[in-house]
mmCIF file of C-alpha atoms in Angstrom:
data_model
loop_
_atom_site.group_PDB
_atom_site.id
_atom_site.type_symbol
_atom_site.label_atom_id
_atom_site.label_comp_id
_atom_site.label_asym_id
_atom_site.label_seq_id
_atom_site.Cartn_x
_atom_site.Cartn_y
_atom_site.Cartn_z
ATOM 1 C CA UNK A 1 0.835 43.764 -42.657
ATOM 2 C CA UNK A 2 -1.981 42.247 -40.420
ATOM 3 C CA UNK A 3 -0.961 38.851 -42.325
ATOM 4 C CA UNK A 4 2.538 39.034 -41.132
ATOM 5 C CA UNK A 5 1.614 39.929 -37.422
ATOM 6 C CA UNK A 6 -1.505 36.976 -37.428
ATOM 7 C CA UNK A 7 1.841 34.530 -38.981
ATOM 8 C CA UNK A 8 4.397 34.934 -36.610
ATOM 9 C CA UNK A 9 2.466 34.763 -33.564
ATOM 10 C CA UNK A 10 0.836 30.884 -34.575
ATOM 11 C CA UNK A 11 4.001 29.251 -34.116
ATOM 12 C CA UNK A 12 3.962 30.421 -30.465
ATOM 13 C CA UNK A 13 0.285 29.258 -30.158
ATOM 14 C CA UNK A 14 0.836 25.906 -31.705
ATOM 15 C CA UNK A 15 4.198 25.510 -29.499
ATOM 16 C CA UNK A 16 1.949 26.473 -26.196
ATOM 17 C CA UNK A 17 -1.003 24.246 -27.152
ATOM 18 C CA UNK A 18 2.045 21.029 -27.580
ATOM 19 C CA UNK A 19 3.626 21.961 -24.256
ATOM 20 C CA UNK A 20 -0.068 22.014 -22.865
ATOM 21 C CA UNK A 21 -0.925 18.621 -24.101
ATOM 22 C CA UNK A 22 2.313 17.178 -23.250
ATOM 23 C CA UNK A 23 2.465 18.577 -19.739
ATOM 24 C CA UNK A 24 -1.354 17.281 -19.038
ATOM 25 C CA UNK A 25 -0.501 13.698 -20.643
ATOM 26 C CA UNK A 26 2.179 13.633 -18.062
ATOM 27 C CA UNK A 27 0.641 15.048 -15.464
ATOM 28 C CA UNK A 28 -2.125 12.774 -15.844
ATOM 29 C CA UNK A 29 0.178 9.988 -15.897
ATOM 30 C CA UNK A 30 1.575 10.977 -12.613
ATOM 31 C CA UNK A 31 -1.136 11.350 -11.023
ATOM 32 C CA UNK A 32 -3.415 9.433 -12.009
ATOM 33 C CA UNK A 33 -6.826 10.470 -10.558
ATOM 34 C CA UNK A 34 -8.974 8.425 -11.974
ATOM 35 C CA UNK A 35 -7.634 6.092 -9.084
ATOM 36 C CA UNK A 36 -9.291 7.995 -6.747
ATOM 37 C CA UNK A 37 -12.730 7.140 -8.285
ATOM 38 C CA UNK A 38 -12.114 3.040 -8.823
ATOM 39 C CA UNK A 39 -11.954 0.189 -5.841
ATOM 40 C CA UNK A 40 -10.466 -2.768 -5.803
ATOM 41 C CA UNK A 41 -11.933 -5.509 -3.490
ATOM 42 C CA UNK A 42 -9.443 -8.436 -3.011
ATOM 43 C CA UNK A 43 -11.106 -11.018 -0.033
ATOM 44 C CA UNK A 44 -7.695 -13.460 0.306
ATOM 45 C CA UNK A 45 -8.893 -16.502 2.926
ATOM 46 C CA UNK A 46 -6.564 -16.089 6.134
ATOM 47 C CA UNK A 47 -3.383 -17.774 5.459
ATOM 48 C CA UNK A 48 -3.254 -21.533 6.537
ATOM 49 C CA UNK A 49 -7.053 -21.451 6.753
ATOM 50 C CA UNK A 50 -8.108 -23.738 3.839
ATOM 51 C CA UNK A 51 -7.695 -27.959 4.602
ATOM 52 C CA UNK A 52 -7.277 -29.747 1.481
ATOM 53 C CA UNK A 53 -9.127 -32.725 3.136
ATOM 54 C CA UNK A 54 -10.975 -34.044 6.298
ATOM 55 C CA UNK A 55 -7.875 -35.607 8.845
ATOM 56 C CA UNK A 56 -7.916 -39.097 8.845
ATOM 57 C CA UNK A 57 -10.304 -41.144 11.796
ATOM 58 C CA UNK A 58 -6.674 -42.263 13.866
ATOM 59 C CA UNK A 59 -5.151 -39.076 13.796
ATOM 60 C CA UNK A 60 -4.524 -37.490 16.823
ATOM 61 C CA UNK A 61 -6.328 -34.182 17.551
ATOM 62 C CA UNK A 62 -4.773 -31.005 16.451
ATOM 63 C CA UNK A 63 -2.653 -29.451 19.310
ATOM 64 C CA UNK A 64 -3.583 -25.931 19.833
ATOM 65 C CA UNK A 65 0.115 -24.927 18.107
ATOM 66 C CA UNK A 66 -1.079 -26.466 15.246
ATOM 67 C CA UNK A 67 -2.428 -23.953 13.368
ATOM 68 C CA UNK A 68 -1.144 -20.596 11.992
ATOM 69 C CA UNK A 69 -0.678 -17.671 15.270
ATOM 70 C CA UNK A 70 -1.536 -14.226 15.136
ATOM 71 C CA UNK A 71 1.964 -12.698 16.889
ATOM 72 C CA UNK A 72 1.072 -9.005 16.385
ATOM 73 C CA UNK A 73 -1.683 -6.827 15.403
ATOM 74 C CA UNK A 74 -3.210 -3.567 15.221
ATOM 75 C CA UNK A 75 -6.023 -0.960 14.001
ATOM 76 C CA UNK A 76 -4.702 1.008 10.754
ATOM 77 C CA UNK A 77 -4.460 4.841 11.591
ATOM 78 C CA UNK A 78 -5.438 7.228 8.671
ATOM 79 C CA UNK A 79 -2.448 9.051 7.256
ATOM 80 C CA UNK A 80 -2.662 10.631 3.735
ATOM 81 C CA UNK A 81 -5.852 9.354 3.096
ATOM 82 C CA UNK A 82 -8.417 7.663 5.179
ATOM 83 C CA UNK A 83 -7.693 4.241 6.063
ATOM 84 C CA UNK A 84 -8.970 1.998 8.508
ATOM 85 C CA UNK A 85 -8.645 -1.972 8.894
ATOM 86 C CA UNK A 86 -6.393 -3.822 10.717
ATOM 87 C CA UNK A 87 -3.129 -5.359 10.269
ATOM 88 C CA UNK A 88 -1.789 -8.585 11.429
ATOM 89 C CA UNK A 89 2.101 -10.288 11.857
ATOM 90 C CA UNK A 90 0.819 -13.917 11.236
ATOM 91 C CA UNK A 91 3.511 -17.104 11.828
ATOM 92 C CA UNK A 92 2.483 -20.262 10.183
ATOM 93 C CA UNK A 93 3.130 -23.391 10.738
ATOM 94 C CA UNK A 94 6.247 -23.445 8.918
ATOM 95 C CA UNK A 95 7.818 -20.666 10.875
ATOM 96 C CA UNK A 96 7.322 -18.518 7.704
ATOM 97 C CA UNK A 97 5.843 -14.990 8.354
ATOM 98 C CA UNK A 98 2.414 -13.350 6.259
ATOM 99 C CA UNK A 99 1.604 -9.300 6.706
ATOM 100 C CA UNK A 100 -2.172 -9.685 6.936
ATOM 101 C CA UNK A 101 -4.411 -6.795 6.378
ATOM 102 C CA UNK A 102 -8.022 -7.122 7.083
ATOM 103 C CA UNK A 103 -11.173 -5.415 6.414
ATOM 104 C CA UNK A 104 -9.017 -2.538 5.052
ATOM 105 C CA UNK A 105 -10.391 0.393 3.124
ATOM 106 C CA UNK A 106 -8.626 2.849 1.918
ATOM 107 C CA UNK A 107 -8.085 5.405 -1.158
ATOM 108 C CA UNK A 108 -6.647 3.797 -4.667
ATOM 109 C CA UNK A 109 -3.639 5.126 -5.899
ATOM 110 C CA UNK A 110 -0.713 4.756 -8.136
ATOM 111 C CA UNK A 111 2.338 2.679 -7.056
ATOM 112 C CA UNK A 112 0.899 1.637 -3.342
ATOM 113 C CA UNK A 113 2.905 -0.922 -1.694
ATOM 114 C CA UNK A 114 2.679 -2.604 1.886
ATOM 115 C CA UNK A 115 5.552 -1.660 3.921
ATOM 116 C CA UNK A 116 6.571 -3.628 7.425
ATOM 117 C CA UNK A 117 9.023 -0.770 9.485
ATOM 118 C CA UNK A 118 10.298 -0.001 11.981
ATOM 119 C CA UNK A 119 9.173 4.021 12.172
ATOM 120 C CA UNK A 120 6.599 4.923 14.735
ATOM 121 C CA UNK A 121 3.027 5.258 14.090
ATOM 122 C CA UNK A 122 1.997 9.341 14.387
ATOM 123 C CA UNK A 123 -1.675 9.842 13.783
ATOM 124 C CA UNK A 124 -2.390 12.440 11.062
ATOM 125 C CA UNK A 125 0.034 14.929 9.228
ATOM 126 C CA UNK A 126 2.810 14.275 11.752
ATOM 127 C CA UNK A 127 3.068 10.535 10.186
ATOM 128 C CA UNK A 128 2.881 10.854 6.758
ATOM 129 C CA UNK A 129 6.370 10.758 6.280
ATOM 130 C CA UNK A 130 8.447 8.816 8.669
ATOM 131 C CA UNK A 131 8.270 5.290 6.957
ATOM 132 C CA UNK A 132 11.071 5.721 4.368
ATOM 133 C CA UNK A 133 12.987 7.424 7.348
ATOM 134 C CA UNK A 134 14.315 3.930 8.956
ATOM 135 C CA UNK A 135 13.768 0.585 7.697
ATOM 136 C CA UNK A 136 11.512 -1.243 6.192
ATOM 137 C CA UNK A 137 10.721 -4.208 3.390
ATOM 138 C CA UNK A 138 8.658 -3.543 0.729
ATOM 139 C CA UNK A 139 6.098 -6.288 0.880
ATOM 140 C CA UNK A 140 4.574 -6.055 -2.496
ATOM 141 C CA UNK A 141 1.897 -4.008 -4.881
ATOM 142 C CA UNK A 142 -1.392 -3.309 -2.603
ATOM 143 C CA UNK A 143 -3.671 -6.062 -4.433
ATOM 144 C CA UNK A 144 -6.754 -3.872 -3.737
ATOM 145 C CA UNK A 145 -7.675 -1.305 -1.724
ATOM 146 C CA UNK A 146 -10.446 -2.752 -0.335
ATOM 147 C CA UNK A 147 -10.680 -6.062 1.726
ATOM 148 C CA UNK A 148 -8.670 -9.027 2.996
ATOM 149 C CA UNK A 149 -5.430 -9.724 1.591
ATOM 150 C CA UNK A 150 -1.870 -11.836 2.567
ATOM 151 C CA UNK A 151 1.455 -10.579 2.014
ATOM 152 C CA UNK A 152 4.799 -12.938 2.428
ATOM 153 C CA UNK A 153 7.412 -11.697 4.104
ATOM 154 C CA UNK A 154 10.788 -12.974 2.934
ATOM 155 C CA UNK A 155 12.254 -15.927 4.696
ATOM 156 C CA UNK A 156 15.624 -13.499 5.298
ATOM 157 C CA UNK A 157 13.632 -10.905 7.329
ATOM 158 C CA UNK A 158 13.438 -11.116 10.723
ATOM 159 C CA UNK A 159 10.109 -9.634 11.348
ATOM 160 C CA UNK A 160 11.021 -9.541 15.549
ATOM 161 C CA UNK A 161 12.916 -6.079 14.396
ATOM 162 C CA UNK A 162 9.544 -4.407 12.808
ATOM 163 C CA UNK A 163 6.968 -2.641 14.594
ATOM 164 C CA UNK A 164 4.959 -1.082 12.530
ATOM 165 C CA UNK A 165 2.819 -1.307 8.582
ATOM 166 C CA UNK A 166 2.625 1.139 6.254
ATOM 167 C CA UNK A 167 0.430 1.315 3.389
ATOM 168 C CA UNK A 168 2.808 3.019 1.393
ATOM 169 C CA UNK A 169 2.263 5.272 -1.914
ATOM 170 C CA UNK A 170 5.893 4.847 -3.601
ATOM 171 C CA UNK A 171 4.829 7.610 -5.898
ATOM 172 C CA UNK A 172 4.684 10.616 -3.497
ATOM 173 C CA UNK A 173 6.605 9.379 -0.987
ATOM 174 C CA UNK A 174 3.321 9.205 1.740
ATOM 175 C CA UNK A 175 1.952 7.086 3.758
ATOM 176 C CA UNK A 176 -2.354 6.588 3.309
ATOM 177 C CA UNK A 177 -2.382 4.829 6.554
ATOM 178 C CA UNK A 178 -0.523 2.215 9.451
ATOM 179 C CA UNK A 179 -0.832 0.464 12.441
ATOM 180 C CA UNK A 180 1.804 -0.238 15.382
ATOM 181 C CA UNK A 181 2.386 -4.316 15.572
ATOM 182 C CA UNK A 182 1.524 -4.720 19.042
ATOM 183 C CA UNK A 183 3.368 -8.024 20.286
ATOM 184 C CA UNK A 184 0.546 -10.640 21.218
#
């Protein structure tokens, strides 16, 4: 009789010890902690800052237009997790528009994006939230969490309608940290 007893009850241990692997595969999937622990460094040169060549002798002297304008700026608040560096609304030459975040440091995570809104920027637990709330462009994948970096913003945005950037964990639906674009 003991057999019978020790029998039936290793199907349920066997089915628990799946469902435990399974859930912690997944969890760790989710989550992905090991994140936490691992920093990226990406130093991008400001946009429009590298010359190809020396300007011809007869040229005329650059105007001070000429060059790539900082229209908006700000110091990243920490949100989620800390995050500091600041974040620029550069116009280039061509019109076109670069998100530029410098100096930042922040927390690695799964599925971080840069984000240009138009949500208010709270300081601590009272902004983690509000950047899906409104609208905003998803400017790409954070390239690192640490450093210098450019991100485009699409020729069909109007970035006069944006105020703020969010660095933006798609994941959980949180914000790790932003900073109001404060017109120049």
């Amino acid at each position: 009789m003991r057999r019978g007893r020790k029998a039936a009850g290793r199907p349920l241990v066997i089915g628990a010890l799946a469902l435990a692997v399974v859930g912690g595969t997944l969890g760790l999937y989710w989550f992905q902690p090991w994140k936490l622990w691992q920093d990226e460094t990406v130093d991008e040169a400001p946009p429009g800052a590298v010359t190809t060549s020396p300007p011809p002798a007869a040229a005329p002297s650059p105007t001070r237009d000429a060059g790539p304008r900082t229209v908006a700026g700000g110091e990243l608040v920490s949100h989620e997790h800390a995050t500091s560096g600041t974040a620029q609304l550069v116009r280039l030459t061509d019109g076109s528009h670069v998100v530029r975040l410098e100096n930042l440091d922040t927390s690695n995570g799964p599925d971080v994006h840069v984000w240009l809104t138009d949500a208010p920027v709270k300081e601590g637990k009272a902004g983690w939230h509000l950047f899906d709330d409104g609208e905003y462009v998803d400017l790409g994948k954070l390239k690192g969490n640490k450093g210098s970096q450019n991100y485009a913003v699409p020729a069909d945005v109007d970035p006069s309608r944006y105020t703020s950037v969010s660095v933006w964990c798609d994941r959980f639906n949180v914000s790790f940290g932003a900073a109001v674009l404060a017109r120049a």
